[in-house]
mmCIF file of C-alpha atoms and ligand atoms in Angstrom:
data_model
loop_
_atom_site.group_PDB
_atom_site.id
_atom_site.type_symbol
_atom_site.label_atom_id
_atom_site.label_comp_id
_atom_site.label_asym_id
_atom_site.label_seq_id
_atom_site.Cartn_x
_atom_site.Cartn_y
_atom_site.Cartn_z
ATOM 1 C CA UNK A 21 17.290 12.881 11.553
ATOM 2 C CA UNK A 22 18.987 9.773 13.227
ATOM 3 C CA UNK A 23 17.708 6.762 12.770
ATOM 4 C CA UNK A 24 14.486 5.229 14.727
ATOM 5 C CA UNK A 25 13.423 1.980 15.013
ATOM 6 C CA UNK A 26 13.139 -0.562 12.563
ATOM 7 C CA UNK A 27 10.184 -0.846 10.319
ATOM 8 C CA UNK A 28 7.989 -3.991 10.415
ATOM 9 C CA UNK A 29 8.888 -5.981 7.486
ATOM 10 C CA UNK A 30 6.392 -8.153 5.980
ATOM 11 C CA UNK A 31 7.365 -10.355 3.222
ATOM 12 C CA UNK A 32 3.845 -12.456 2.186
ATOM 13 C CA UNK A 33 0.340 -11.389 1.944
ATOM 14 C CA UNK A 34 -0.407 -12.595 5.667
ATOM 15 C CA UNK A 35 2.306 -10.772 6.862
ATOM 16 C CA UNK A 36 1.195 -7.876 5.178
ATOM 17 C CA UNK A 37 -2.853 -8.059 6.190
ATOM 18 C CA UNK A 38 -1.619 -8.837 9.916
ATOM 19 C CA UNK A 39 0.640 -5.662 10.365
ATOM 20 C CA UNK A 40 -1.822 -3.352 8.566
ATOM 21 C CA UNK A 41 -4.552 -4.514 10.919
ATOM 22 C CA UNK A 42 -2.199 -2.965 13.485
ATOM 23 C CA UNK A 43 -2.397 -0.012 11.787
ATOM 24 C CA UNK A 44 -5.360 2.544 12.795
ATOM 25 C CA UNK A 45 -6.798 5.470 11.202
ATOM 26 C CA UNK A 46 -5.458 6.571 7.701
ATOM 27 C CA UNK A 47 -2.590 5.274 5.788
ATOM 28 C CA UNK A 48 -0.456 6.262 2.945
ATOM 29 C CA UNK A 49 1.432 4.089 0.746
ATOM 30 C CA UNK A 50 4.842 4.690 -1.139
ATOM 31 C CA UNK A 51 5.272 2.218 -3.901
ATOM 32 C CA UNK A 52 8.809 1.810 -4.863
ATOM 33 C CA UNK A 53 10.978 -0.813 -6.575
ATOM 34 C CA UNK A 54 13.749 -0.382 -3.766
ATOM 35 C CA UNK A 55 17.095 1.504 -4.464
ATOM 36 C CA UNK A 56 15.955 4.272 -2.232
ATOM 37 C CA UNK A 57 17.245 7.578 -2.353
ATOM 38 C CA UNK A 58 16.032 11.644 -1.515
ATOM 39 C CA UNK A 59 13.043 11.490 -4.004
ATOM 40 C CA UNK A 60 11.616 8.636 -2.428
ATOM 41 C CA UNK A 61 12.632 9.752 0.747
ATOM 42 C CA UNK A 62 10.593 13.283 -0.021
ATOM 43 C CA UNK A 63 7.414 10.941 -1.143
ATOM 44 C CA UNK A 64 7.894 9.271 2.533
ATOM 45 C CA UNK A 65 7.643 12.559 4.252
ATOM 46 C CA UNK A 66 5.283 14.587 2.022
ATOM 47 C CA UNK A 67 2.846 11.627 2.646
ATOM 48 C CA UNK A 68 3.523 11.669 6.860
ATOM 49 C CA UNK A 69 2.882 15.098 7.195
ATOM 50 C CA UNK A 70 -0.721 14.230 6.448
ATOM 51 C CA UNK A 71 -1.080 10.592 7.277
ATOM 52 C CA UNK A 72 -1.429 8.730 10.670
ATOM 53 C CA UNK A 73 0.800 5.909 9.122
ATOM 54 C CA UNK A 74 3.214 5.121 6.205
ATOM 55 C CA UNK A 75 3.861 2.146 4.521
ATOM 56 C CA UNK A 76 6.189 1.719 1.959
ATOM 57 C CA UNK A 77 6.328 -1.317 -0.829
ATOM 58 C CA UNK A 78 9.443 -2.001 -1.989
ATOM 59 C CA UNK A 79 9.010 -4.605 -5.360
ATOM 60 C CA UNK A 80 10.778 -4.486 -8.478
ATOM 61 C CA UNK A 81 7.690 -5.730 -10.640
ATOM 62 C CA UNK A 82 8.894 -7.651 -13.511
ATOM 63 C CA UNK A 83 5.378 -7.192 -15.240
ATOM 64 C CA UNK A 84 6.700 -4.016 -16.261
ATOM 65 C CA UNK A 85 10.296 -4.514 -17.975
ATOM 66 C CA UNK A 86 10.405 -5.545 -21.508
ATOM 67 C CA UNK A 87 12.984 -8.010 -22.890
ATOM 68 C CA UNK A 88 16.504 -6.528 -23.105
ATOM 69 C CA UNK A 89 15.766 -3.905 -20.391
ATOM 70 C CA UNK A 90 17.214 -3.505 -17.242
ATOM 71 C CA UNK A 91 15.470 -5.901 -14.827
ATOM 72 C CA UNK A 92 18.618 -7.875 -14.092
ATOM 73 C CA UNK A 93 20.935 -5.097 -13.242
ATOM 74 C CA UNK A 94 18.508 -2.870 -11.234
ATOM 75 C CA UNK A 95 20.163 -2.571 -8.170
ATOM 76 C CA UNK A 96 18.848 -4.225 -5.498
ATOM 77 C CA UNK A 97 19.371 -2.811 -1.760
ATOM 78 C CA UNK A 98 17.314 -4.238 0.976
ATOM 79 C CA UNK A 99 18.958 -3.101 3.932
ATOM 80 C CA UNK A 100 19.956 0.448 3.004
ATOM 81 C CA UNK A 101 16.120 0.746 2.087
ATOM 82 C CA UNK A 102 15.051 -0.212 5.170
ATOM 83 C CA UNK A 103 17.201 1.889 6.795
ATOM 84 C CA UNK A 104 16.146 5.300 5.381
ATOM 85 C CA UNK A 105 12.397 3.769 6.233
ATOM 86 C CA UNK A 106 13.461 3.925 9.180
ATOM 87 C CA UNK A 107 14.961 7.336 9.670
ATOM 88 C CA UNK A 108 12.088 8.431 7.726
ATOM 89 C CA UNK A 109 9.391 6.965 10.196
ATOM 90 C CA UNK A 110 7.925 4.254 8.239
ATOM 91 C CA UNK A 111 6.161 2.220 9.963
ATOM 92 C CA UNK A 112 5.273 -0.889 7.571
ATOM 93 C CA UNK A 113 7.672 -2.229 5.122
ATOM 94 C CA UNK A 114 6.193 -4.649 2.385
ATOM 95 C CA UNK A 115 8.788 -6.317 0.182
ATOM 96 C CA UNK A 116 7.260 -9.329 -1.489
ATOM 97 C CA UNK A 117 8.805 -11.477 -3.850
ATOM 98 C CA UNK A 118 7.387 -12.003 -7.478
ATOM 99 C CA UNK A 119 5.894 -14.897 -6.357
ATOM 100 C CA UNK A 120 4.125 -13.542 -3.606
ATOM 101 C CA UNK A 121 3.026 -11.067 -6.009
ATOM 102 C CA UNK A 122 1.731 -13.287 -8.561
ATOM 103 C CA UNK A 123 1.436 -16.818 -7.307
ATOM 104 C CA UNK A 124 0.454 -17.956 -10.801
ATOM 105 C CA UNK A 125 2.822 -16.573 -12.489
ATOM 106 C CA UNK A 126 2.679 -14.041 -15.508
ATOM 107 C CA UNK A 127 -1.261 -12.988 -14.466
ATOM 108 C CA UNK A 128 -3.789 -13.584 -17.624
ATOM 109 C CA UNK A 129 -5.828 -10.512 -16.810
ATOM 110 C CA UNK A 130 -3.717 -7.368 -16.355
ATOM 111 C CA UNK A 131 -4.733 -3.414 -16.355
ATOM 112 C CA UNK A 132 -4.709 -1.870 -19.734
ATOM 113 C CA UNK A 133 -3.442 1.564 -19.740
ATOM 114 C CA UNK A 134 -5.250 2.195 -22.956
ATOM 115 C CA UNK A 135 -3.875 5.026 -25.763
ATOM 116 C CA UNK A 136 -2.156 7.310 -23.339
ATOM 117 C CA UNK A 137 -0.334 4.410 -22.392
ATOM 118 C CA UNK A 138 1.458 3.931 -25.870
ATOM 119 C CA UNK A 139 2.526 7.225 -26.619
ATOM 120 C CA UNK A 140 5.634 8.975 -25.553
ATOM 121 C CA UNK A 141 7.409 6.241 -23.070
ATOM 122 C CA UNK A 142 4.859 3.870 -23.674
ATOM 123 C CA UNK A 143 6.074 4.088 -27.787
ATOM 124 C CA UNK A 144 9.704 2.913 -26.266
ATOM 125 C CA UNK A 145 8.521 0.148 -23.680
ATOM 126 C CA UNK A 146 5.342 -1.444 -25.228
ATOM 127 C CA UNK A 147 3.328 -2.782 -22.060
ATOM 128 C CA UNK A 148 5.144 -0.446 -20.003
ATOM 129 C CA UNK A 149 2.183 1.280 -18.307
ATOM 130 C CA UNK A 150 0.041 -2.044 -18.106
ATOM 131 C CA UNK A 151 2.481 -3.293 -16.152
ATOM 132 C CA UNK A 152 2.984 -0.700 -14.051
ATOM 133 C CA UNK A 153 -1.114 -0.402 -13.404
ATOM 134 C CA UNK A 154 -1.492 -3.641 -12.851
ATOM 135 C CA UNK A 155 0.895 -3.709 -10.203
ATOM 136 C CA UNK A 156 0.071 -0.833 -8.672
ATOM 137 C CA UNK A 157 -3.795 -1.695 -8.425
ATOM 138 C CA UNK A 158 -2.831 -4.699 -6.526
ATOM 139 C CA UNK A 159 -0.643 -3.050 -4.346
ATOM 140 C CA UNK A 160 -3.833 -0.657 -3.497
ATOM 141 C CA UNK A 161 -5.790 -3.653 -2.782
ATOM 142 C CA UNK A 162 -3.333 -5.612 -0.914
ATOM 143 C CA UNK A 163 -2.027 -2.108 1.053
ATOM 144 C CA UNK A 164 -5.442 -1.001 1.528
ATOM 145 C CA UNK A 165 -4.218 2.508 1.293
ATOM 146 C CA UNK A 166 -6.159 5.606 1.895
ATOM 147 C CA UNK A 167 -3.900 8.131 0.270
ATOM 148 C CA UNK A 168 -0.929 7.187 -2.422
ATOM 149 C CA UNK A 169 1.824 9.272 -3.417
ATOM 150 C CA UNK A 170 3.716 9.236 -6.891
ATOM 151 C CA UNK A 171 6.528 11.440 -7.826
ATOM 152 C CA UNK A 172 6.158 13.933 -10.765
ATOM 153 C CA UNK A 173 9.590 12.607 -12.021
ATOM 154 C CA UNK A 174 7.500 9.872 -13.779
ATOM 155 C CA UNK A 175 4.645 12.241 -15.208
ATOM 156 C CA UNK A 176 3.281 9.496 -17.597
ATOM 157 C CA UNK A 177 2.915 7.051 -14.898
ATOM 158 C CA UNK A 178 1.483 9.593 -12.718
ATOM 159 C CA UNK A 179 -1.291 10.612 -15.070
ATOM 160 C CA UNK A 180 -2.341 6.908 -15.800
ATOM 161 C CA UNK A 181 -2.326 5.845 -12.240
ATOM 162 C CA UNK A 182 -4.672 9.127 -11.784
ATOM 163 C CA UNK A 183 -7.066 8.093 -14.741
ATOM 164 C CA UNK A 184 -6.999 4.012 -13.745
ATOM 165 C CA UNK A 185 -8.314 5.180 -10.213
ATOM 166 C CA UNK A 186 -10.657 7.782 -11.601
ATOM 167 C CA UNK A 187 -11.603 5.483 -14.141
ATOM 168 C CA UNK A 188 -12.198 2.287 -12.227
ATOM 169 C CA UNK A 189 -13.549 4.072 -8.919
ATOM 170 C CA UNK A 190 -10.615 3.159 -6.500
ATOM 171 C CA UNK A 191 -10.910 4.194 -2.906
ATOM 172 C CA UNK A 192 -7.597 6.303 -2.632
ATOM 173 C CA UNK A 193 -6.588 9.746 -3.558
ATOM 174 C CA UNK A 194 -3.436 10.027 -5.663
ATOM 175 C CA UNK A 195 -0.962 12.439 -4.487
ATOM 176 C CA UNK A 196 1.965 14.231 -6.458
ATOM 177 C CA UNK A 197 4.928 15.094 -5.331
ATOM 178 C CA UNK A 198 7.653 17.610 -7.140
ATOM 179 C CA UNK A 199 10.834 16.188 -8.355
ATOM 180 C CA UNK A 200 13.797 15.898 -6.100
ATOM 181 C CA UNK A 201 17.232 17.099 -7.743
ATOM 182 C CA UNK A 202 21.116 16.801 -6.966
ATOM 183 C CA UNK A 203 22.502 20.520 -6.179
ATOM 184 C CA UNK A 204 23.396 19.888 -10.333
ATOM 185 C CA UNK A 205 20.080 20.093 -11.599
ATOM 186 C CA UNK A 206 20.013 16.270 -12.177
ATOM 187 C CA UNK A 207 16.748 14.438 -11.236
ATOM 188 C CA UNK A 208 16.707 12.171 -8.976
ATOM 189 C CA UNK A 209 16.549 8.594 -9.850
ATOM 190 C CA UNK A 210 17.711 4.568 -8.893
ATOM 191 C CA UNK A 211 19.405 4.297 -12.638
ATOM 192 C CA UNK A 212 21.235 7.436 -12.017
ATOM 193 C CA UNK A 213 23.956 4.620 -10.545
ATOM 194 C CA UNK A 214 24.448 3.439 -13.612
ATOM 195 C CA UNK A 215 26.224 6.818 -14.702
ATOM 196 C CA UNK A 216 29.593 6.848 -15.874
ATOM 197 C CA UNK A 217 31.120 10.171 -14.569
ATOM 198 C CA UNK A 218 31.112 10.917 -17.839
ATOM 199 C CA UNK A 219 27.637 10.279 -18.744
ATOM 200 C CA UNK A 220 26.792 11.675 -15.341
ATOM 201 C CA UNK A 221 28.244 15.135 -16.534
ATOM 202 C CA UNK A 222 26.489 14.773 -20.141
ATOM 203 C CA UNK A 223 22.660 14.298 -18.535
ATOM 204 C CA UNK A 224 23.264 17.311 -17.257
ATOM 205 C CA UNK A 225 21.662 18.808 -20.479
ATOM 206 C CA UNK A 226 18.337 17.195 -19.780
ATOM 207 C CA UNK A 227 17.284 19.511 -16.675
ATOM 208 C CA UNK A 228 19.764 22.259 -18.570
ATOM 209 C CA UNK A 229 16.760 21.618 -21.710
ATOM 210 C CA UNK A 230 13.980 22.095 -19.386
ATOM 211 C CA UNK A 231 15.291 25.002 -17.460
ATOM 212 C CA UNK A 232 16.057 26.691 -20.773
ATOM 213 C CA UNK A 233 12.591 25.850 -22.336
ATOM 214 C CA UNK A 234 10.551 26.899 -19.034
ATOM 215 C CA UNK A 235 12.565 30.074 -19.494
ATOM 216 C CA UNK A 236 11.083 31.019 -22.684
ATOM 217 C CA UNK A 237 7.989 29.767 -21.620
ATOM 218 C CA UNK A 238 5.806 32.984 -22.262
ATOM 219 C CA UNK A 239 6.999 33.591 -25.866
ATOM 220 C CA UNK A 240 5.170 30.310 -26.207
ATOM 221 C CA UNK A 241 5.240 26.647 -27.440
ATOM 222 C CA UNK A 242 7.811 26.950 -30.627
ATOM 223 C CA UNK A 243 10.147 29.269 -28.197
ATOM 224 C CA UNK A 244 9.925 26.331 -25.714
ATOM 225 C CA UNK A 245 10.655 23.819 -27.896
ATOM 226 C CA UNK A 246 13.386 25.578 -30.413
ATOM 227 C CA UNK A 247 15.159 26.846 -26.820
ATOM 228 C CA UNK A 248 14.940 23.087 -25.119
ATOM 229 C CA UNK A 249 16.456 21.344 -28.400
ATOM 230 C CA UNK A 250 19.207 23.816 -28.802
ATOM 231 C CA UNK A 251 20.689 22.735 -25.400
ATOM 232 C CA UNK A 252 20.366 19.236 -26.121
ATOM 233 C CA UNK A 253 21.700 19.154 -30.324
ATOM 234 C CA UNK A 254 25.101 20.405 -28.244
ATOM 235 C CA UNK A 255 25.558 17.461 -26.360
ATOM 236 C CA UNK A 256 26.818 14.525 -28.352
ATOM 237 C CA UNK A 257 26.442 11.895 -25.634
ATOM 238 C CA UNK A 258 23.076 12.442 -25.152
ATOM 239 C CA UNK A 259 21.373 10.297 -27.789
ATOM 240 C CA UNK A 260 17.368 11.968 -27.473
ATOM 241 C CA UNK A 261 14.440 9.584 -27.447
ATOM 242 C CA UNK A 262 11.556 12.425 -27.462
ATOM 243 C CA UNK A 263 11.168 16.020 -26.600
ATOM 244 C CA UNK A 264 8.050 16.854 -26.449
ATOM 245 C CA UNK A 265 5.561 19.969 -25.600
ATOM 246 C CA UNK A 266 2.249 18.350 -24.645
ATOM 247 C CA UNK A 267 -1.170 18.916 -22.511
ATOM 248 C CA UNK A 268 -0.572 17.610 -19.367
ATOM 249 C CA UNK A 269 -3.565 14.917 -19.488
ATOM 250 C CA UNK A 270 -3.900 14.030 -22.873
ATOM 251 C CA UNK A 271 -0.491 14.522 -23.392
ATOM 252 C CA UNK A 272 -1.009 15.235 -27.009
ATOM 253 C CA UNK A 273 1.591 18.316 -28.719
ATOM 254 C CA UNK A 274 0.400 21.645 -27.787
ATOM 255 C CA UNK A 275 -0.439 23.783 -30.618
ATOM 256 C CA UNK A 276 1.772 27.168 -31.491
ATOM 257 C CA UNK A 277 -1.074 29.191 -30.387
ATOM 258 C CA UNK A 278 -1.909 27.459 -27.070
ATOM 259 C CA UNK A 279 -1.440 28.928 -23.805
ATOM 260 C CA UNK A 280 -1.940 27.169 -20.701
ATOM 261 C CA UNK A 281 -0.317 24.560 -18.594
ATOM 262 C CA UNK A 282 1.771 21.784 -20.547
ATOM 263 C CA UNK A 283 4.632 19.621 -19.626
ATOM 264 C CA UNK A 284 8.115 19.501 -21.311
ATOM 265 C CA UNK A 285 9.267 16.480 -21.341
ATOM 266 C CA UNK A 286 12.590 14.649 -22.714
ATOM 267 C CA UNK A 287 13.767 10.854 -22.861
ATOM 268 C CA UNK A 288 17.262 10.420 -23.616
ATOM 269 C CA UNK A 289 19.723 7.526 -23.713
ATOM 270 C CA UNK A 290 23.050 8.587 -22.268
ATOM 271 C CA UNK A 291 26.077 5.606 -22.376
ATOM 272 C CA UNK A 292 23.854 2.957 -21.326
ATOM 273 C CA UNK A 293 21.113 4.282 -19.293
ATOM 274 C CA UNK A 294 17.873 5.171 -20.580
ATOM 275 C CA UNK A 295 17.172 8.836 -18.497
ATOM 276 C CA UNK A 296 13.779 10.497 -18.496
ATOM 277 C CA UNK A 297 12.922 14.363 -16.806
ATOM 278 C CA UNK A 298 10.017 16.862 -17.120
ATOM 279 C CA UNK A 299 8.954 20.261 -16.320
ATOM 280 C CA UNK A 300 5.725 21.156 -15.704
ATOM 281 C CA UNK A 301 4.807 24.905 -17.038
ATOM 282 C CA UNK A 302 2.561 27.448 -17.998
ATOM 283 C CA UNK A 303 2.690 28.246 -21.312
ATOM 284 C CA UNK A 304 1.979 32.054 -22.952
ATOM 285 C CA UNK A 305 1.517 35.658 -20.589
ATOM 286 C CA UNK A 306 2.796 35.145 -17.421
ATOM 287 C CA UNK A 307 4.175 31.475 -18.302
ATOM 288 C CA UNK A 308 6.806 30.011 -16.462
ATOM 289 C CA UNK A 309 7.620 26.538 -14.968
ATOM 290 C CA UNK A 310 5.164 25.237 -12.034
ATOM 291 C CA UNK A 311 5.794 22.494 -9.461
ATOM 292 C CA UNK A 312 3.736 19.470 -10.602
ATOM 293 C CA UNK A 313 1.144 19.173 -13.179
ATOM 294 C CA UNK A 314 -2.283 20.897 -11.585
ATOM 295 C CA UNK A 315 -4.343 19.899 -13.787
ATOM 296 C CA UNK A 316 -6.301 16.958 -12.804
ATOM 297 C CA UNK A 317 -3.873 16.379 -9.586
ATOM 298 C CA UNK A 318 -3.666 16.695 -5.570
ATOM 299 C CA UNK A 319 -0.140 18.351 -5.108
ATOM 300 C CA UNK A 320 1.211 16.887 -1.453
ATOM 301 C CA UNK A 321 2.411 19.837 1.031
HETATM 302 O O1 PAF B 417 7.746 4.316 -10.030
HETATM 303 C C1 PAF B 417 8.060 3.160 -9.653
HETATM 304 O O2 PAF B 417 9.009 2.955 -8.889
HETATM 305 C C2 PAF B 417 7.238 1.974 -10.148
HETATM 306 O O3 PAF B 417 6.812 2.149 -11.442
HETATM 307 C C3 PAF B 417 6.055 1.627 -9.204
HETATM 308 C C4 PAF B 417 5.023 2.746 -9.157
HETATM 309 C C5 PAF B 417 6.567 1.347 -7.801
HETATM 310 C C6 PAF B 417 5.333 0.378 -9.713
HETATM 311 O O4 PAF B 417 6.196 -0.708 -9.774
#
């Protein structure tokens, strides 16, 4: 696709209010914190096969990075961004500054993600997922969004942003979207420039873990596991946060004599880069690995 015209970029809330009031009919959002690449790029045109309009935020929200993490190196590319809006067909751009975001400062009241927000990523990055909701409500109000699409890369995040608009009654369906890999396996992801070539070649072994635990996936939840772990103990540069068999929605370990849909997912910390991947499966006779979680979700076609 070669590239089209130039999204509109607004930078404040006015900006943002007077463009969308151009903007008839229904409209999707992407949220992203910039760094753009072929996952996002997927989100953009799952969501305009359906949509009259796209708009795409592009914020890296500090309300969600904990001391000592990676806020000040997160790349930070603009222009590229807005180019691939472009090619994509974006129409609206939003790319506020934290100020613009939160004009008075930190904000006193914020979303609480609740308990599925401290377990399994939330356990590493207390206040993660509050952060995360609360920016993510307030880029549904300010977008006014009809539909919203999220990438099953971040399953965790997905889930809670489900359950915060379920919970709280927002106006906007949530829509996933499968993860987008290199030809390698590798999933897609902004930190994956952090990778040494090295480290590059060891993370490898996460979607090599998956594969080879959605492969044993109907001899059942120990097979899963035990095959998983044995791809991951072989790789010593892989330093594993959490591998984990779990229901999809309460994300809780799934018993040995479960079958049913459950997510594999792995957190790893490879050279300095803190990597996370899942695979959605069905677990038991006839189990195998499935797109996106279907429980509970709107899969985007
Ligand atoms: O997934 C992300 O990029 C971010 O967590 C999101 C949803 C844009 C909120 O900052």
């Amino acid at each position: 696709m070669g590239e089209r015209t130039r999204p509109t970029l607004a930078r404040t809330r006015e900006e943002l209010a007077a463009a969308r009031a151009e903007l008839p009919g229904e409209v999707a959002v992407v949220m992203t914190m910039g760094a753009l690449h072929e996952g996002h790029a997927e989100l953009i045109r799952t969501a305009r096969r359906r949509a009259q309009h796209v708009l795409v935020t592009i914020f890296l929200n500090p309300l969600q990075f904990g001391a000592g993490e990676d806020l000040s190196r997160y790349p930070r590319t603009l222009d590229v961004d807005l180019g691939i809006c472009a090619r994509e067909g974006v129409e609206l751009v939003f790319a506020p500054t934290p100020d613009v975001v939160y004009p008075e400062g930190d904000p006193g009241v914020r979303m609480s993600a609740g308990p599925l927000g401290e377990v399994l990523e939330g356990r590493s990055r207390p206040g993660h997922f509050d952060g995360v909701l609360t920016v993510v409500a307030k880029l549904l109000h300010l977008t006014r969004a009809d539909r919203a699409y999220f990438g099953q890369k971040d399953a965790q995040q997905l889930l809670l942003i489900r359950r915060m608009v379920r919970d709280l009654d927002f106006p906007v369906e949530v829509v996933s979207v499968p993860t987008v890999r290199e030809g390698d396996g590798l999933a897609m992801s902004s930190r994956n420039t952090y990778l040494t070539p090295s480290d590059r070649e060891a993370a490898l072994s996460l979607s090599r873990a998956l594969r080879a635990g959605a492969d044993a996936a109907v001899e059942g939840p120990s097979a899963v596991r035990r095959a998983a772990r044995s791809v991951l103990v072989a790789e010593p540069l892989v330093l594993v946060d959490y591998l984990v068999l779990v229901h999809p929605t309460t994300l809780q370990d799934v018993p040995e004599w479960y079958h049913g849909e459950a997510l594999l997912a792995v957190a790893a910390r490879v050279g300095t880069t803190r990597l996370i991947d899942n695979q959605p499966l069905r677990v038991g006779p006839g189990g195998g690995p499935l797109e996106v979680s279907v429980v509970g979700g709107t899969m985007g076609s």
